[in-house]
């Protein structure tokens, strides 16, 4: 089923992209090897309303805008690819599906394993010349994964059940 692209669709996407930029670039915590943000919350909303493709596109746009305007590190296309893949994953788990603890946990686990523990270390190694066997790189990534897995799962379930997605979805059709 094709989404109708109208002013409401564009305005909603723009608002969610803007929230992602603010939560990622302004309210996020970032070092050379670690970035902790809460931009996944509007991304889950986007995924629930628009599906995998549009969430992937919106997440990529948010990454490009955030990095261009407010980036603290050099732009690297690998992180935009991470955003695109994360959008696909969120869309797969939440589009036209209930936001349950199981769905949220599996979604965060997939994102953590694929993006945080596979792709991101490769991009950091390419950007900064850090060997993939560096204990500092893996220690901080594993610690983040262990801490953020339950935090992200809990926040997704909380916000997913607090927001009236069915009413939003009806207005998008």
PDB file of C-alpha atoms in Angstrom:
ATOM      1  CA  UNK A   1       0.000   0.000   0.000  1.00  0.00           C
ATOM      2  CA  UNK A   2       1.436   3.351  -1.062  1.00  0.00           C
ATOM      3  CA  UNK A   3       1.513   6.234   1.372  1.00  0.00           C
ATOM      4  CA  UNK A   4      -0.188   9.381   0.239  1.00  0.00           C
ATOM      5  CA  UNK A   5       2.403  12.144   0.222  1.00  0.00           C
ATOM      6  CA  UNK A   6       0.592  15.319   1.132  1.00  0.00           C
ATOM      7  CA  UNK A   7       1.208  18.356   3.320  1.00  0.00           C
ATOM      8  CA  UNK A   8       0.286  16.440   6.486  1.00  0.00           C
ATOM      9  CA  UNK A   9       2.731  13.630   5.639  1.00  0.00           C
ATOM     10  CA  UNK A  10       5.550  16.087   4.879  1.00  0.00           C
ATOM     11  CA  UNK A  11       4.881  18.199   7.987  1.00  0.00           C
ATOM     12  CA  UNK A  12       4.810  15.127  10.247  1.00  0.00           C
ATOM     13  CA  UNK A  13       8.008  13.748   8.719  1.00  0.00           C
ATOM     14  CA  UNK A  14       9.664  17.153   9.056  1.00  0.00           C
ATOM     15  CA  UNK A  15       8.684  17.436  12.711  1.00  0.00           C
ATOM     16  CA  UNK A  16       9.985  13.946  13.502  1.00  0.00           C
ATOM     17  CA  UNK A  17      13.212  14.564  11.557  1.00  0.00           C
ATOM     18  CA  UNK A  18      13.686  17.823  13.485  1.00  0.00           C
ATOM     19  CA  UNK A  19      13.154  15.999  16.787  1.00  0.00           C
ATOM     20  CA  UNK A  20      15.690  13.377  15.750  1.00  0.00           C
ATOM     21  CA  UNK A  21      18.261  16.081  14.956  1.00  0.00           C
ATOM     22  CA  UNK A  22      17.708  17.839  18.296  1.00  0.00           C
ATOM     23  CA  UNK A  23      17.799  14.615  20.337  1.00  0.00           C
ATOM     24  CA  UNK A  24      20.870  13.395  18.488  1.00  0.00           C
ATOM     25  CA  UNK A  25      23.017  16.473  18.015  1.00  0.00           C
ATOM     26  CA  UNK A  26      21.986  18.854  20.798  1.00  0.00           C
ATOM     27  CA  UNK A  27      20.804  16.622  23.641  1.00  0.00           C
ATOM     28  CA  UNK A  28      23.018  13.627  22.857  1.00  0.00           C
ATOM     29  CA  UNK A  29      26.354  12.694  24.429  1.00  0.00           C
ATOM     30  CA  UNK A  30      29.224  12.150  22.007  1.00  0.00           C
ATOM     31  CA  UNK A  31      32.917  11.292  22.158  1.00  0.00           C
ATOM     32  CA  UNK A  32      35.220  10.045  19.436  1.00  0.00           C
ATOM     33  CA  UNK A  33      34.255   6.401  20.074  1.00  0.00           C
ATOM     34  CA  UNK A  34      30.793   6.674  21.633  1.00  0.00           C
ATOM     35  CA  UNK A  35      27.489   8.397  20.979  1.00  0.00           C
ATOM     36  CA  UNK A  36      24.466   8.085  23.249  1.00  0.00           C
ATOM     37  CA  UNK A  37      21.238   9.713  22.095  1.00  0.00           C
ATOM     38  CA  UNK A  38      17.502   9.333  22.427  1.00  0.00           C
ATOM     39  CA  UNK A  39      16.673   9.988  18.768  1.00  0.00           C
ATOM     40  CA  UNK A  40      15.231   6.477  18.602  1.00  0.00           C
ATOM     41  CA  UNK A  41      12.009   7.753  20.235  1.00  0.00           C
ATOM     42  CA  UNK A  42      10.838   9.884  17.273  1.00  0.00           C
ATOM     43  CA  UNK A  43      12.238   7.180  14.987  1.00  0.00           C
ATOM     44  CA  UNK A  44       9.848   4.649  16.549  1.00  0.00           C
ATOM     45  CA  UNK A  45       6.977   7.096  16.001  1.00  0.00           C
ATOM     46  CA  UNK A  46       8.075   7.506  12.386  1.00  0.00           C
ATOM     47  CA  UNK A  47       8.335   3.731  11.975  1.00  0.00           C
ATOM     48  CA  UNK A  48       4.867   3.173  13.416  1.00  0.00           C
ATOM     49  CA  UNK A  49       3.296   5.753  11.127  1.00  0.00           C
ATOM     50  CA  UNK A  50       5.234   5.447   7.870  1.00  0.00           C
ATOM     51  CA  UNK A  51       6.885   2.026   7.659  1.00  0.00           C
ATOM     52  CA  UNK A  52      10.423   0.841   6.937  1.00  0.00           C
ATOM     53  CA  UNK A  53      11.195   2.744   3.720  1.00  0.00           C
ATOM     54  CA  UNK A  54      10.088   6.190   4.867  1.00  0.00           C
ATOM     55  CA  UNK A  55      11.651   5.721   8.293  1.00  0.00           C
ATOM     56  CA  UNK A  56      14.949   4.793   6.642  1.00  0.00           C
ATOM     57  CA  UNK A  57      14.738   7.878   4.413  1.00  0.00           C
ATOM     58  CA  UNK A  58      13.773  10.144   7.341  1.00  0.00           C
ATOM     59  CA  UNK A  59      16.555   8.792   9.569  1.00  0.00           C
ATOM     60  CA  UNK A  60      19.093   9.331   6.776  1.00  0.00           C
ATOM     61  CA  UNK A  61      17.896  12.890   6.235  1.00  0.00           C
ATOM     62  CA  UNK A  62      18.105  13.557   9.995  1.00  0.00           C
ATOM     63  CA  UNK A  63      21.664  12.205  10.036  1.00  0.00           C
ATOM     64  CA  UNK A  64      22.753  14.352   7.082  1.00  0.00           C
ATOM     65  CA  UNK A  65      21.090  17.529   8.420  1.00  0.00           C
ATOM     66  CA  UNK A  66      22.378  16.977  11.955  1.00  0.00           C
ATOM     67  CA  UNK A  67      25.906  16.283  10.820  1.00  0.00           C
ATOM     68  CA  UNK A  68      25.960  19.160   8.341  1.00  0.00           C
ATOM     69  CA  UNK A  69      24.622  21.787  10.717  1.00  0.00           C
ATOM     70  CA  UNK A  70      25.648  20.596  14.183  1.00  0.00           C
ATOM     71  CA  UNK A  71      28.142  17.777  13.648  1.00  0.00           C
ATOM     72  CA  UNK A  72      30.907  17.341  16.205  1.00  0.00           C
ATOM     73  CA  UNK A  73      32.897  14.965  13.988  1.00  0.00           C
ATOM     74  CA  UNK A  74      33.648  14.826  10.277  1.00  0.00           C
ATOM     75  CA  UNK A  75      30.824  13.589   8.052  1.00  0.00           C
ATOM     76  CA  UNK A  76      31.154   9.918   7.165  1.00  0.00           C
ATOM     77  CA  UNK A  77      28.679   8.183   4.864  1.00  0.00           C
ATOM     78  CA  UNK A  78      28.915   4.946   6.876  1.00  0.00           C
ATOM     79  CA  UNK A  79      26.961   6.527   9.730  1.00  0.00           C
ATOM     80  CA  UNK A  80      24.272   7.642   7.295  1.00  0.00           C
ATOM     81  CA  UNK A  81      24.085   4.026   6.133  1.00  0.00           C
ATOM     82  CA  UNK A  82      23.709   3.038   9.803  1.00  0.00           C
ATOM     83  CA  UNK A  83      20.775   5.458  10.096  1.00  0.00           C
ATOM     84  CA  UNK A  84      19.166   4.050   6.963  1.00  0.00           C
ATOM     85  CA  UNK A  85      19.490   0.452   8.198  1.00  0.00           C
ATOM     86  CA  UNK A  86      18.213   1.387  11.666  1.00  0.00           C
ATOM     87  CA  UNK A  87      15.167   3.008  10.053  1.00  0.00           C
ATOM     88  CA  UNK A  88      14.482  -0.177   8.106  1.00  0.00           C
ATOM     89  CA  UNK A  89      14.763  -2.248  11.291  1.00  0.00           C
ATOM     90  CA  UNK A  90      12.481   0.053  13.311  1.00  0.00           C
ATOM     91  CA  UNK A  91       9.962   0.064  10.476  1.00  0.00           C
ATOM     92  CA  UNK A  92      10.015  -3.720  10.220  1.00  0.00           C
ATOM     93  CA  UNK A  93       9.338  -4.170  13.941  1.00  0.00           C
ATOM     94  CA  UNK A  94       6.785  -1.398  14.515  1.00  0.00           C
ATOM     95  CA  UNK A  95       4.855  -0.625  11.319  1.00  0.00           C
ATOM     96  CA  UNK A  96       1.266  -1.802  11.802  1.00  0.00           C
ATOM     97  CA  UNK A  97       2.373  -3.897  14.775  1.00  0.00           C
ATOM     98  CA  UNK A  98       1.834  -3.421  18.499  1.00  0.00           C
ATOM     99  CA  UNK A  99       4.685  -2.011  20.527  1.00  0.00           C
ATOM    100  CA  UNK A 100       5.324  -4.807  23.007  1.00  0.00           C
ATOM    101  CA  UNK A 101       8.281  -5.575  25.251  1.00  0.00           C
ATOM    102  CA  UNK A 102       9.200  -8.471  22.955  1.00  0.00           C
ATOM    103  CA  UNK A 103       9.087  -6.361  19.755  1.00  0.00           C
ATOM    104  CA  UNK A 104      10.995  -3.523  21.396  1.00  0.00           C
ATOM    105  CA  UNK A 105      13.651  -5.840  22.829  1.00  0.00           C
ATOM    106  CA  UNK A 106      14.156  -7.693  19.525  1.00  0.00           C
ATOM    107  CA  UNK A 107      14.328  -4.403  17.594  1.00  0.00           C
ATOM    108  CA  UNK A 108      16.917  -2.911  19.958  1.00  0.00           C
ATOM    109  CA  UNK A 109      18.868  -6.185  19.975  1.00  0.00           C
ATOM    110  CA  UNK A 110      18.995  -6.261  16.146  1.00  0.00           C
ATOM    111  CA  UNK A 111      20.103  -2.616  16.010  1.00  0.00           C
ATOM    112  CA  UNK A 112      22.699  -3.196  18.728  1.00  0.00           C
ATOM    113  CA  UNK A 113      24.183  -6.304  17.143  1.00  0.00           C
ATOM    114  CA  UNK A 114      24.186  -5.085  13.540  1.00  0.00           C
ATOM    115  CA  UNK A 115      24.892  -1.390  13.905  1.00  0.00           C
ATOM    116  CA  UNK A 116      26.541  -0.753  17.260  1.00  0.00           C
ATOM    117  CA  UNK A 117      28.664  -3.902  17.423  1.00  0.00           C
ATOM    118  CA  UNK A 118      29.320  -4.670  13.726  1.00  0.00           C
ATOM    119  CA  UNK A 119      29.133  -1.624  11.450  1.00  0.00           C
ATOM    120  CA  UNK A 120      30.099   1.222  13.790  1.00  0.00           C
ATOM    121  CA  UNK A 121      33.431  -0.333  14.855  1.00  0.00           C
ATOM    122  CA  UNK A 122      34.291  -0.773  11.166  1.00  0.00           C
ATOM    123  CA  UNK A 123      33.484   2.885  10.433  1.00  0.00           C
ATOM    124  CA  UNK A 124      35.458   4.089  13.482  1.00  0.00           C
ATOM    125  CA  UNK A 125      38.397   1.943  12.445  1.00  0.00           C
ATOM    126  CA  UNK A 126      38.292   3.405   8.930  1.00  0.00           C
ATOM    127  CA  UNK A 127      37.908   6.999  10.149  1.00  0.00           C
ATOM    128  CA  UNK A 128      40.430   7.055  12.963  1.00  0.00           C
ATOM    129  CA  UNK A 129      42.807   4.224  12.110  1.00  0.00           C
ATOM    130  CA  UNK A 130      41.905   2.279  15.238  1.00  0.00           C
ATOM    131  CA  UNK A 131      42.555  -1.459  14.877  1.00  0.00           C
ATOM    132  CA  UNK A 132      39.416  -3.582  15.076  1.00  0.00           C
ATOM    133  CA  UNK A 133      41.128  -5.600  17.800  1.00  0.00           C
ATOM    134  CA  UNK A 134      41.558  -2.559  20.087  1.00  0.00           C
ATOM    135  CA  UNK A 135      40.242  -3.391  23.582  1.00  0.00           C
ATOM    136  CA  UNK A 136      39.281   0.242  24.276  1.00  0.00           C
ATOM    137  CA  UNK A 137      37.015   0.306  21.219  1.00  0.00           C
ATOM    138  CA  UNK A 138      35.244  -2.927  22.190  1.00  0.00           C
ATOM    139  CA  UNK A 139      35.093  -2.273  25.919  1.00  0.00           C
ATOM    140  CA  UNK A 140      33.179   0.982  25.520  1.00  0.00           C
ATOM    141  CA  UNK A 141      30.892  -0.463  22.799  1.00  0.00           C
ATOM    142  CA  UNK A 142      30.006  -3.535  24.866  1.00  0.00           C
ATOM    143  CA  UNK A 143      29.385  -1.445  27.992  1.00  0.00           C
ATOM    144  CA  UNK A 144      27.074   0.848  26.012  1.00  0.00           C
ATOM    145  CA  UNK A 145      25.223  -2.164  24.578  1.00  0.00           C
ATOM    146  CA  UNK A 146      24.668  -3.722  28.012  1.00  0.00           C
ATOM    147  CA  UNK A 147      23.400  -0.453  29.506  1.00  0.00           C
ATOM    148  CA  UNK A 148      21.350   0.832  26.580  1.00  0.00           C
ATOM    149  CA  UNK A 149      19.570  -2.428  25.677  1.00  0.00           C
ATOM    150  CA  UNK A 150      17.185  -2.317  28.668  1.00  0.00           C
ATOM    151  CA  UNK A 151      17.021   1.504  28.670  1.00  0.00           C
ATOM    152  CA  UNK A 152      16.004   1.717  25.000  1.00  0.00           C
ATOM    153  CA  UNK A 153      13.602  -1.206  25.331  1.00  0.00           C
ATOM    154  CA  UNK A 154      11.890   0.398  28.326  1.00  0.00           C
ATOM    155  CA  UNK A 155      11.625   3.836  26.723  1.00  0.00           C
ATOM    156  CA  UNK A 156      10.259   2.416  23.465  1.00  0.00           C
ATOM    157  CA  UNK A 157       7.574   0.475  25.352  1.00  0.00           C
ATOM    158  CA  UNK A 158       6.749   3.485  27.557  1.00  0.00           C
ATOM    159  CA  UNK A 159       6.430   6.007  24.724  1.00  0.00           C
ATOM    160  CA  UNK A 160       4.944   3.448  22.364  1.00  0.00           C
ATOM    161  CA  UNK A 161       2.072   2.829  24.748  1.00  0.00           C
ATOM    162  CA  UNK A 162       1.712   6.477  25.794  1.00  0.00           C
ATOM    163  CA  UNK A 163       1.199   7.851  22.277  1.00  0.00           C
ATOM    164  CA  UNK A 164      -2.108   7.347  20.433  1.00  0.00           C
ATOM    165  CA  UNK A 165      -0.642   5.740  17.284  1.00  0.00           C
ATOM    166  CA  UNK A 166      -4.001   4.492  15.978  1.00  0.00           C
ATOM    167  CA  UNK A 167      -5.400   8.017  15.931  1.00  0.00           C
ATOM    168  CA  UNK A 168      -2.210   9.350  14.268  1.00  0.00           C
ATOM    169  CA  UNK A 169      -2.280   6.566  11.701  1.00  0.00           C
ATOM    170  CA  UNK A 170      -5.915   7.261  10.782  1.00  0.00           C
ATOM    171  CA  UNK A 171      -5.075  10.902  10.110  1.00  0.00           C
ATOM    172  CA  UNK A 172      -2.217   9.851   7.822  1.00  0.00           C
ATOM    173  CA  UNK A 173      -4.430   7.820   5.469  1.00  0.00           C
TER     174      UNK A 173
END
